[in-house]
Short mmCIF file of C-alpha atoms in Angstrom, two decimals:
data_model
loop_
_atom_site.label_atom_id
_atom_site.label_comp_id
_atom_site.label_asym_id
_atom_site.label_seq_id
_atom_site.Cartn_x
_atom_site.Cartn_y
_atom_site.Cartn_z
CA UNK A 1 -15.55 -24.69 -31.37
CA UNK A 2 -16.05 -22.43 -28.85
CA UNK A 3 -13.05 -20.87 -26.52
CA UNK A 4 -12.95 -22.41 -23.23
CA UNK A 5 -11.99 -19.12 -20.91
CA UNK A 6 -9.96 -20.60 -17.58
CA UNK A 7 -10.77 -18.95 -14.44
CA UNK A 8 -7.79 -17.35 -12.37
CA UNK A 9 -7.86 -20.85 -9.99
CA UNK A 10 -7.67 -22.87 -13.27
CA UNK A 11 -5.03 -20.57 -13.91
CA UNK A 12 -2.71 -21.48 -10.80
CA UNK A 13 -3.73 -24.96 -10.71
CA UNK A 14 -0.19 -27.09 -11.00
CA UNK A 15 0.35 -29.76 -13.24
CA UNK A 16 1.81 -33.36 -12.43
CA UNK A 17 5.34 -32.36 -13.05
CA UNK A 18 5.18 -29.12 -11.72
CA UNK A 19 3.82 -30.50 -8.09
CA UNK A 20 6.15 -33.19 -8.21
CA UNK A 21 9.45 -29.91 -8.64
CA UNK A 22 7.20 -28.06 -5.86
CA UNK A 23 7.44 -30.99 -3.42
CA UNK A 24 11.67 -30.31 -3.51
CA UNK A 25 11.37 -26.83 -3.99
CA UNK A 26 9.38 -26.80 -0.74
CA UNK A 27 11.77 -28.71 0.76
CA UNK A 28 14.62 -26.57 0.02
CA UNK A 29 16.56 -28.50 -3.13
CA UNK A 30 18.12 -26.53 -5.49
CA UNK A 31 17.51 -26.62 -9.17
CA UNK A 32 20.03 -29.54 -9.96
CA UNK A 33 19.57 -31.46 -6.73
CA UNK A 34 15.71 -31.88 -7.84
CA UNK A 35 16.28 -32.17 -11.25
CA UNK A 36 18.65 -35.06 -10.15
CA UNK A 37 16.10 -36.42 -7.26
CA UNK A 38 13.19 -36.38 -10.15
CA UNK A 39 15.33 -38.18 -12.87
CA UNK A 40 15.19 -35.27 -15.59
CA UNK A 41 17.30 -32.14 -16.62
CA UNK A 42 18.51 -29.31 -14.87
CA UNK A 43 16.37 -26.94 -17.81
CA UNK A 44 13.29 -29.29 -17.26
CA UNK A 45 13.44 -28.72 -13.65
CA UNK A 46 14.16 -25.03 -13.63
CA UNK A 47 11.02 -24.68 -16.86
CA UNK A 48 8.76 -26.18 -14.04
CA UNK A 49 9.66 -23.60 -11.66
CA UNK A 50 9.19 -20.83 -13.56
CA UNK A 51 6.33 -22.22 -14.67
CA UNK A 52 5.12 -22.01 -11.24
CA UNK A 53 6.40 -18.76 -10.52
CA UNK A 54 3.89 -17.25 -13.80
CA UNK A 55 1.40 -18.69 -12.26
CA UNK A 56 1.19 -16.78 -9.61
CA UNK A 57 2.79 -13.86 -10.59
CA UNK A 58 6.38 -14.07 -9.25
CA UNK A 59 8.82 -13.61 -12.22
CA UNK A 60 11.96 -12.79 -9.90
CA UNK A 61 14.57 -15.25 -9.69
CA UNK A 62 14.90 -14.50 -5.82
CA UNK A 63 11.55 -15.27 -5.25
CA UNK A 64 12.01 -19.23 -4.38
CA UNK A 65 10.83 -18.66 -1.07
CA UNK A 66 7.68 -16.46 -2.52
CA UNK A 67 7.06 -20.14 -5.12
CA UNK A 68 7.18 -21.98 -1.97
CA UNK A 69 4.82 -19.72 0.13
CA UNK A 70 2.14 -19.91 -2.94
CA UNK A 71 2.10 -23.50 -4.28
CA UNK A 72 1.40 -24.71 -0.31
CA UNK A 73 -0.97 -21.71 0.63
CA UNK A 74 -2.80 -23.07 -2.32
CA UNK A 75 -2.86 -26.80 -0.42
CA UNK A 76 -1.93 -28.29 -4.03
CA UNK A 77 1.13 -29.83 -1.98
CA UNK A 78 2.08 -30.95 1.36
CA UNK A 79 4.47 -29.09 3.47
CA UNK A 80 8.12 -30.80 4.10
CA UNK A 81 8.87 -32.80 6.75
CA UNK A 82 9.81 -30.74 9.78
CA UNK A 83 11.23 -31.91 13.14
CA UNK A 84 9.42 -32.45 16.31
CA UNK A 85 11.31 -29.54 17.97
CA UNK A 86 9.61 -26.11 16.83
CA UNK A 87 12.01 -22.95 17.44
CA UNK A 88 11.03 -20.63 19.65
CA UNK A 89 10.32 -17.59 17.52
CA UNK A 90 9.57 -14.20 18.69
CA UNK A 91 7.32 -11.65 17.19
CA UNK A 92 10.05 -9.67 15.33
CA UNK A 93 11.36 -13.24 13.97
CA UNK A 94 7.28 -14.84 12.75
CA UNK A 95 7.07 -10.95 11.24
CA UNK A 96 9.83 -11.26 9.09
CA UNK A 97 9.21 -15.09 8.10
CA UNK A 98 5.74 -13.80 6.87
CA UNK A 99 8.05 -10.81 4.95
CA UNK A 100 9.82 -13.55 3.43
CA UNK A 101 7.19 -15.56 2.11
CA UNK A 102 5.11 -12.96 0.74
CA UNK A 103 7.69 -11.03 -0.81
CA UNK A 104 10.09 -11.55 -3.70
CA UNK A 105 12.78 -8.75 -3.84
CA UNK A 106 14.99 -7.97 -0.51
CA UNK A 107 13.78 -4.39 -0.48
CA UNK A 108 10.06 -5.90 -0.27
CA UNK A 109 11.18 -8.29 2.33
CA UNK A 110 12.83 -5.35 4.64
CA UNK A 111 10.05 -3.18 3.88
CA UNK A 112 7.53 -5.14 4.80
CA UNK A 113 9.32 -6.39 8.17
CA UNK A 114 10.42 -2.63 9.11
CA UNK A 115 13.80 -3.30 8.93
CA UNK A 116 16.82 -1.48 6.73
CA UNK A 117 17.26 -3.01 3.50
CA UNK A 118 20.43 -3.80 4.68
CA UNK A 119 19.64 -6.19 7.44
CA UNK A 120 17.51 -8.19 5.57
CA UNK A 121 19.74 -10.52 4.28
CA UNK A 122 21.38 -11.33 7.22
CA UNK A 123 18.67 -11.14 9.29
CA UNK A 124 16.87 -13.87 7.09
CA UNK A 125 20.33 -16.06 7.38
CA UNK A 126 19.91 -16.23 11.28
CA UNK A 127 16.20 -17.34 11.04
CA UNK A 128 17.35 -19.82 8.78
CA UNK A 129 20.10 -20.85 11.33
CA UNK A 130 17.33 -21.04 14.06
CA UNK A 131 15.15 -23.03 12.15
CA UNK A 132 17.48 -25.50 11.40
CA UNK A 133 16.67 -25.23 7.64
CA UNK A 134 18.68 -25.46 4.61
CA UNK A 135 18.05 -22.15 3.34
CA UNK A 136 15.63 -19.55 2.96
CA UNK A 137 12.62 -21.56 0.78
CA UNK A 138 13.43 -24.76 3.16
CA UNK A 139 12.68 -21.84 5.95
CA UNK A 140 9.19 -21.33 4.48
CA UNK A 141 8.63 -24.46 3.57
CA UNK A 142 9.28 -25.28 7.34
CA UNK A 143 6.92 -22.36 8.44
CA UNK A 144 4.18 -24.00 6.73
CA UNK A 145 4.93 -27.73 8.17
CA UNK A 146 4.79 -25.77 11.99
CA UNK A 147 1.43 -23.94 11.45
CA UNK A 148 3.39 -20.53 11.05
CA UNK A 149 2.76 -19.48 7.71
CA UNK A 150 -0.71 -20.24 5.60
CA UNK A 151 -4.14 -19.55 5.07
CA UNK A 152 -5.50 -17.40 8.07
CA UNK A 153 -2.25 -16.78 9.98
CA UNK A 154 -0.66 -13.89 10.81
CA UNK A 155 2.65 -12.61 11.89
CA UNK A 156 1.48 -12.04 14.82
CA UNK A 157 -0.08 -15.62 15.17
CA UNK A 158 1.10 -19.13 15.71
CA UNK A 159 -0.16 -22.79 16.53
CA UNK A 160 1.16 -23.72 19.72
CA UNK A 161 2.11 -27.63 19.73
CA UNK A 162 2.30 -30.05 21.80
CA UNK A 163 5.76 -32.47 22.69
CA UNK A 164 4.65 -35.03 20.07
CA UNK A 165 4.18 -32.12 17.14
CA UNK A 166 0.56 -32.00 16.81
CA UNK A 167 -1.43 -28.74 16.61
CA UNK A 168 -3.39 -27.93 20.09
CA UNK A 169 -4.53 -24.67 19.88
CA UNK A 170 -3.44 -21.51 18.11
CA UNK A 171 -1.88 -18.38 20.25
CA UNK A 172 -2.75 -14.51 19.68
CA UNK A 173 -0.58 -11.93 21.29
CA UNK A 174 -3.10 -9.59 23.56
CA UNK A 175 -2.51 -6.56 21.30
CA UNK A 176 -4.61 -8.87 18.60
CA UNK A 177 -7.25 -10.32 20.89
CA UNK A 178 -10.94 -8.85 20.14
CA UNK A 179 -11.79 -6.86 22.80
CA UNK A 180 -15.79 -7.07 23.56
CA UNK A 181 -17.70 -3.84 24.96
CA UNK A 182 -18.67 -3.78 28.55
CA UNK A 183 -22.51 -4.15 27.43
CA UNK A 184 -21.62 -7.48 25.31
CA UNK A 185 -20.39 -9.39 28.89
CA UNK A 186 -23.56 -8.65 30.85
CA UNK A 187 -26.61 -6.60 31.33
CA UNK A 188 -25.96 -6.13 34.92
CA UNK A 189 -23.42 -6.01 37.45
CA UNK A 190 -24.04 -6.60 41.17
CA UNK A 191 -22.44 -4.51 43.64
CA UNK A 192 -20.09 -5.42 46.34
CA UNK A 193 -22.86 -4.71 48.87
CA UNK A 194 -25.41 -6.93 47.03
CA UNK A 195 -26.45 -10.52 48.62
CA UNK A 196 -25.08 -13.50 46.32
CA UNK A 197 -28.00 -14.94 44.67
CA UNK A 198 -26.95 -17.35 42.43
CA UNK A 199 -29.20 -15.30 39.31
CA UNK A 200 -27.62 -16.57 35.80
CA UNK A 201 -27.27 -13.12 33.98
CA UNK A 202 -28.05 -13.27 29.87
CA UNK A 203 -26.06 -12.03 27.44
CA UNK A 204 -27.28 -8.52 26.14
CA UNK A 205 -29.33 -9.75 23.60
CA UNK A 206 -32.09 -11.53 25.86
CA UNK A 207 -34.90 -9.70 26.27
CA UNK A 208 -36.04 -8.30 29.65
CA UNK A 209 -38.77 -10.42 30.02
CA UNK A 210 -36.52 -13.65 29.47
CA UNK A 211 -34.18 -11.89 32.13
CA UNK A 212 -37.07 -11.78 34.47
CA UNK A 213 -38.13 -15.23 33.85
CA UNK A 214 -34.80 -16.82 34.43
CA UNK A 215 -33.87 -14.43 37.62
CA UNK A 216 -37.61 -15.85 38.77
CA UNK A 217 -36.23 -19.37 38.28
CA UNK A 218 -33.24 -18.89 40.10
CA UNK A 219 -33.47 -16.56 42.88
CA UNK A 220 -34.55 -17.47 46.46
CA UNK A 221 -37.64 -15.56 47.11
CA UNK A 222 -36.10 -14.35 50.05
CA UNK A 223 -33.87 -12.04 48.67
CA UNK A 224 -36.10 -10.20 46.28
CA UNK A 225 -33.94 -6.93 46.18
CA UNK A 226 -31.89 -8.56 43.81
CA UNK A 227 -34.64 -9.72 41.55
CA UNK A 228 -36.00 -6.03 41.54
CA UNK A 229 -32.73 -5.00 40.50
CA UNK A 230 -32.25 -6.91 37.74
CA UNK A 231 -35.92 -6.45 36.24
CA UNK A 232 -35.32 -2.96 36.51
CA UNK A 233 -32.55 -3.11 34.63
CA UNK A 234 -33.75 -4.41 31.23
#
């Protein structure tokens, strides 16, 4: 019989039990309070997390907050329940949540958030406080349930809510926004002097001959010094 080789998605794909330990890890329990919420053994429980850690590669025992991070990245669980109320966090705070979740060891964490080794610790604690969470894996557990951390986000990126919790839109700082050459916008730009004529300028990528046509469509024939300009200007 042949050897069945599993692929490295296979690989991190949960179990039953191990999703159903994720879904209180996530949410911040500790080994005996979902080992007790799940009806089995402390060692059970704790087998299932490490379990999960192998999977994706995190073997330290500080690295409940890295589990969380992976098992809902990978969308093989739902996020915890999070309150209405979303904290205000600034850029240095949404830099070091990402830290958090995508590191394991506090040196990783501080490195990765530009801070001293140190601070980290304490640093974390007050985020936690903010959040309102339990601890530090409730934290990014929480992150996820607010559109903070997962696939495509940044710390430097958020989803903006609305009152009633739902997702709206999601907000870049400028410093991130694509900035588009001057030659993208438009192929021409009037000058002060110029008449208004109402012309419906193309982006850069229509031809000259389509900018003729459609500054033929739209211009009054009475101002033709505009329409020269632009079809000289292809």
């Amino acid at each position: 019989m042949p050897v069945k080789i599993r692929t490295a998605p296979a690989l991190a794909q949960l179990t039953p039990a191990e999703k159903r330990a994720a879904e209180h890890l996530v949410a911040g329990a500790s080994n005996a309070e979902g080992a007790q919420a799940l009806g089995i053994s402390t060692t059970t429980f704790t087998g299932h997390i490490v379990a999960i850690g192998k999977k994706y590669g995190i073997t330290s025992r500080s690295g409940r907050p890295a589990r969380a991070h992976a098992v809902l990245a990978s969308g093989q669980i739902p996020p915890p329940p999070a309150p209405e109320r979303i904290p205000d966090f600034t850029e240095r705070d949404l830099r070091l949540l990402h830290s958090l979740a995508e590191n394991a060891e506090t040196h990783d964490i501080a490195k990765a958030a530009g801070i001293a080794p140190a601070d980290a610790r304490p640093m974390i604690a007050e985020l936690v406080d903010k959040a309102g969470a339990a601890n530090d894996t409730h934290l990014v557990g929480l992150g996820h349930a607010w559109g903070f951390l997962g696939t495509g986000t940044s710390s430097g990126a958020r989803t903006r809510h609305s009152l009633t919790g739902q997702r709206t839109e999601t907000v870049v700082p400028d410093h991130r926004a694509p900035v588009l050459s001057p030659e993208r916008h438009h192929t021409h730009t009037p000058s002060a002097e110029e008449p208004a004529t109402g012309l419906l300028l193309q982006p850069a990528r229509a031809t000259t001959m389509e900018l003729t046509e459609t500054a033929a469509r739209a211009a009054d024939p009475v101002q033709e010094p505009a329409l020269v300009r632009v079809q000289c200007c292809g």
